[in-house]
Amino acid sequence: ERTVRLAQGLALASGLIAFFAVVGYLYGISSLYGLAGYTRMAAHTAFAFLTAAGGLLLVRPGEGLMRLVTDAGPGGLVIRRLAFWGAAVFIGAGWLSVRGRRAGYFDADFAMTVLTVLTVVLVGLLLLSTGRRILDAESRAAGYRRELLAANQELESFAYSVSHDLRAP
């Protein structure tokens, strides 16, 4: 367990470095994929490191940190939905913000305000959507529990009647 956590921590660290490089290429900010102009990570290398980090994290999906992510319960659902859609939306909104400022459509204060409002709205929508799915799953589970209790009750009455018939001459 300890070595799995260490390996997942190192995979997360290398994935984070690669993620910075990928976002740097998307936004056109060389300081995110280069170190003071001396060392630069190529785009394909950044994608390869990001993919390798993801693969290393998924080698043991039921252990360590990934146990939380791959859990079939509501917690795992929330993590998976927020991680993917949150990253996609925020990277897209950041890209639009950078491009809009560079093109002169708006200033940095306006861009930051819009990005903040978008963040709050999108996180709220994601939470509402995820909460709805969790409630739907819980109501389905409650229905299954009711069906199971009814089937168990029928089985108990059948077993009682069979045992009563077997005792009678």
Short mmCIF file of C-alpha atoms in Angstrom, two decimals:
data_model
loop_
_atom_site.label_atom_id
_atom_site.label_comp_id
_atom_site.label_asym_id
_atom_site.label_seq_id
_atom_site.Cartn_x
_atom_site.Cartn_y
_atom_site.Cartn_z
CA GLU A 1 0.00 0.00 0.00
CA ARG A 2 2.78 2.43 0.87
CA THR A 3 4.68 1.77 -2.37
CA VAL A 4 1.47 2.16 -4.38
CA ARG A 5 0.87 5.56 -2.79
CA LEU A 6 4.45 6.59 -3.48
CA ALA A 7 4.22 5.47 -7.11
CA GLN A 8 0.89 7.27 -7.54
CA GLY A 9 2.33 10.41 -5.94
CA LEU A 10 5.29 10.40 -8.32
CA ALA A 11 2.97 9.75 -11.26
CA LEU A 12 0.83 12.71 -10.17
CA ALA A 13 3.90 14.94 -9.89
CA SER A 14 5.17 14.04 -13.36
CA GLY A 15 1.64 14.34 -14.75
CA LEU A 16 1.32 17.81 -13.26
CA ILE A 17 4.56 18.94 -14.89
CA ALA A 18 3.38 17.52 -18.21
CA PHE A 19 -0.03 19.15 -17.73
CA PHE A 20 1.60 22.55 -17.28
CA ALA A 21 3.51 21.99 -20.53
CA VAL A 22 0.38 20.94 -22.45
CA VAL A 23 -1.57 23.96 -21.17
CA GLY A 24 1.43 26.15 -22.00
CA TYR A 25 1.32 24.95 -25.59
CA LEU A 26 -2.46 25.45 -25.77
CA TYR A 27 -2.23 28.98 -24.40
CA GLY A 28 1.00 29.88 -26.20
CA ILE A 29 2.88 30.64 -22.97
CA SER A 30 6.41 29.32 -23.31
CA SER A 31 7.27 29.75 -19.63
CA LEU A 32 4.86 26.89 -18.87
CA TYR A 33 6.73 24.38 -21.04
CA GLY A 34 10.22 25.80 -20.71
CA LEU A 35 12.48 26.57 -17.80
CA ALA A 36 13.83 30.10 -18.21
CA GLY A 37 14.38 29.51 -21.91
CA TYR A 38 17.06 26.88 -21.33
CA THR A 39 15.11 23.66 -21.32
CA ARG A 40 11.88 23.14 -23.22
CA MET A 41 9.59 20.15 -23.29
CA ALA A 42 8.29 19.33 -26.76
CA ALA A 43 4.53 19.10 -27.20
CA HIS A 44 4.58 15.41 -28.11
CA THR A 45 6.80 14.71 -25.10
CA ALA A 46 4.38 16.54 -22.81
CA PHE A 47 1.47 14.48 -24.16
CA ALA A 48 3.50 11.29 -23.77
CA PHE A 49 4.36 12.11 -20.14
CA LEU A 50 0.74 13.00 -19.43
CA THR A 51 -0.42 9.70 -20.94
CA ALA A 52 2.25 7.73 -19.07
CA ALA A 53 1.27 9.37 -15.78
CA GLY A 54 -2.38 8.48 -16.39
CA GLY A 55 -1.41 4.91 -17.22
CA LEU A 56 0.69 4.61 -14.07
CA LEU A 57 -2.19 5.89 -11.99
CA LEU A 58 -4.54 3.32 -13.50
CA VAL A 59 -2.22 0.32 -13.06
CA ARG A 60 -3.79 -0.40 -9.66
CA PRO A 61 -7.20 1.28 -9.80
CA GLY A 62 -8.45 -0.26 -6.58
CA GLU A 63 -5.58 0.93 -4.38
CA GLY A 64 -4.31 4.20 -2.97
CA LEU A 65 -5.59 7.46 -4.37
CA MET A 66 -7.17 5.83 -7.42
CA ARG A 67 -9.50 3.83 -5.16
CA LEU A 68 -11.37 7.08 -4.53
CA VAL A 69 -11.56 7.90 -8.24
CA THR A 70 -12.65 4.48 -9.47
CA ASP A 71 -15.16 3.88 -6.66
CA ALA A 72 -18.60 2.91 -7.98
CA GLY A 73 -20.34 4.96 -5.30
CA PRO A 74 -21.44 8.59 -5.29
CA GLY A 75 -18.00 9.87 -4.23
CA GLY A 76 -16.28 8.30 -7.22
CA LEU A 77 -18.98 9.62 -9.53
CA VAL A 78 -18.52 13.17 -8.27
CA ILE A 79 -14.73 12.99 -8.60
CA ARG A 80 -14.86 11.58 -12.15
CA ARG A 81 -17.43 14.07 -13.41
CA LEU A 82 -15.85 17.12 -11.83
CA ALA A 83 -12.33 16.15 -12.85
CA PHE A 84 -13.07 15.67 -16.54
CA TRP A 85 -15.67 18.36 -17.20
CA GLY A 86 -14.09 20.84 -14.82
CA ALA A 87 -10.71 20.51 -16.48
CA ALA A 88 -12.17 20.70 -20.00
CA VAL A 89 -14.33 23.73 -19.29
CA PHE A 90 -11.74 25.65 -17.30
CA ILE A 91 -8.98 25.02 -19.82
CA GLY A 92 -11.32 26.18 -22.60
CA ALA A 93 -12.40 29.28 -20.69
CA GLY A 94 -8.79 30.11 -19.86
CA TRP A 95 -7.81 29.70 -23.51
CA LEU A 96 -10.62 32.06 -24.58
CA SER A 97 -9.55 34.53 -21.91
CA VAL A 98 -5.92 34.54 -23.06
CA ARG A 99 -6.87 34.81 -26.74
CA GLY A 100 -9.38 37.59 -26.06
CA ARG A 101 -6.87 39.67 -24.09
CA ARG A 102 -4.18 39.21 -26.75
CA ALA A 103 -6.60 40.23 -29.50
CA GLY A 104 -7.55 43.34 -27.51
CA TYR A 105 -11.22 42.45 -27.07
CA PHE A 106 -11.06 43.08 -23.33
CA ASP A 107 -8.62 43.86 -20.53
CA ALA A 108 -7.26 41.57 -17.80
CA ASP A 109 -9.77 42.69 -15.14
CA PHE A 110 -12.74 41.91 -17.37
CA ALA A 111 -11.24 38.55 -18.36
CA MET A 112 -10.65 37.57 -14.72
CA THR A 113 -14.18 38.60 -13.75
CA VAL A 114 -15.74 36.59 -16.58
CA LEU A 115 -13.52 33.62 -15.76
CA THR A 116 -14.56 33.79 -12.09
CA VAL A 117 -18.27 33.98 -12.93
CA LEU A 118 -17.93 31.12 -15.42
CA THR A 119 -16.13 29.05 -12.80
CA VAL A 120 -18.86 29.55 -10.22
CA VAL A 121 -21.67 28.87 -12.72
CA LEU A 122 -20.04 25.81 -14.23
CA VAL A 123 -19.10 24.25 -10.90
CA GLY A 124 -22.66 24.87 -9.73
CA LEU A 125 -24.09 23.21 -12.85
CA LEU A 126 -21.75 20.26 -12.48
CA LEU A 127 -22.70 19.85 -8.83
CA LEU A 128 -26.42 20.05 -9.60
CA SER A 129 -26.12 17.55 -12.42
CA THR A 130 -24.04 15.17 -10.33
CA GLY A 131 -26.37 15.55 -7.36
CA ARG A 132 -29.33 14.69 -9.60
CA ARG A 133 -27.56 11.56 -10.84
CA ILE A 134 -26.73 10.54 -7.28
CA LEU A 135 -30.35 11.00 -6.21
CA ASP A 136 -31.52 8.95 -9.21
CA ALA A 137 -29.07 6.19 -8.31
CA GLU A 138 -30.18 6.25 -4.68
CA SER A 139 -33.87 6.04 -5.64
CA ARG A 140 -33.12 3.10 -7.96
CA ALA A 141 -31.22 1.42 -5.12
CA ALA A 142 -34.17 2.00 -2.77
CA GLY A 143 -36.47 0.38 -5.35
CA TYR A 144 -34.13 -2.60 -5.60
CA ARG A 145 -34.10 -2.87 -1.81
CA ARG A 146 -37.91 -2.90 -1.71
CA GLU A 147 -38.02 -5.61 -4.41
CA LEU A 148 -35.40 -7.63 -2.54
CA LEU A 149 -37.32 -7.36 0.75
CA ALA A 150 -40.54 -8.45 -0.99
CA ALA A 151 -38.75 -11.41 -2.62
CA ASN A 152 -37.20 -12.38 0.74
CA GLN A 153 -40.62 -12.20 2.39
CA GLU A 154 -42.12 -14.44 -0.31
CA LEU A 155 -39.22 -16.85 0.09
CA GLU A 156 -39.67 -16.96 3.88
CA SER A 157 -43.41 -17.64 3.54
CA PHE A 158 -42.69 -20.36 0.96
CA ALA A 159 -40.06 -21.94 3.25
CA TYR A 160 -42.51 -21.78 6.18
CA SER A 161 -45.25 -23.43 4.16
CA VAL A 162 -42.88 -26.15 2.87
CA SER A 163 -41.55 -26.88 6.35
CA HIS A 164 -45.11 -26.94 7.73
CA ASP A 165 -46.19 -29.35 4.95
CA LEU A 166 -43.19 -31.57 5.59
CA ARG A 167 -44.00 -31.78 9.33
CA ALA A 168 -47.64 -32.64 8.76
CA PRO A 169 -48.46 -36.33 8.19
#
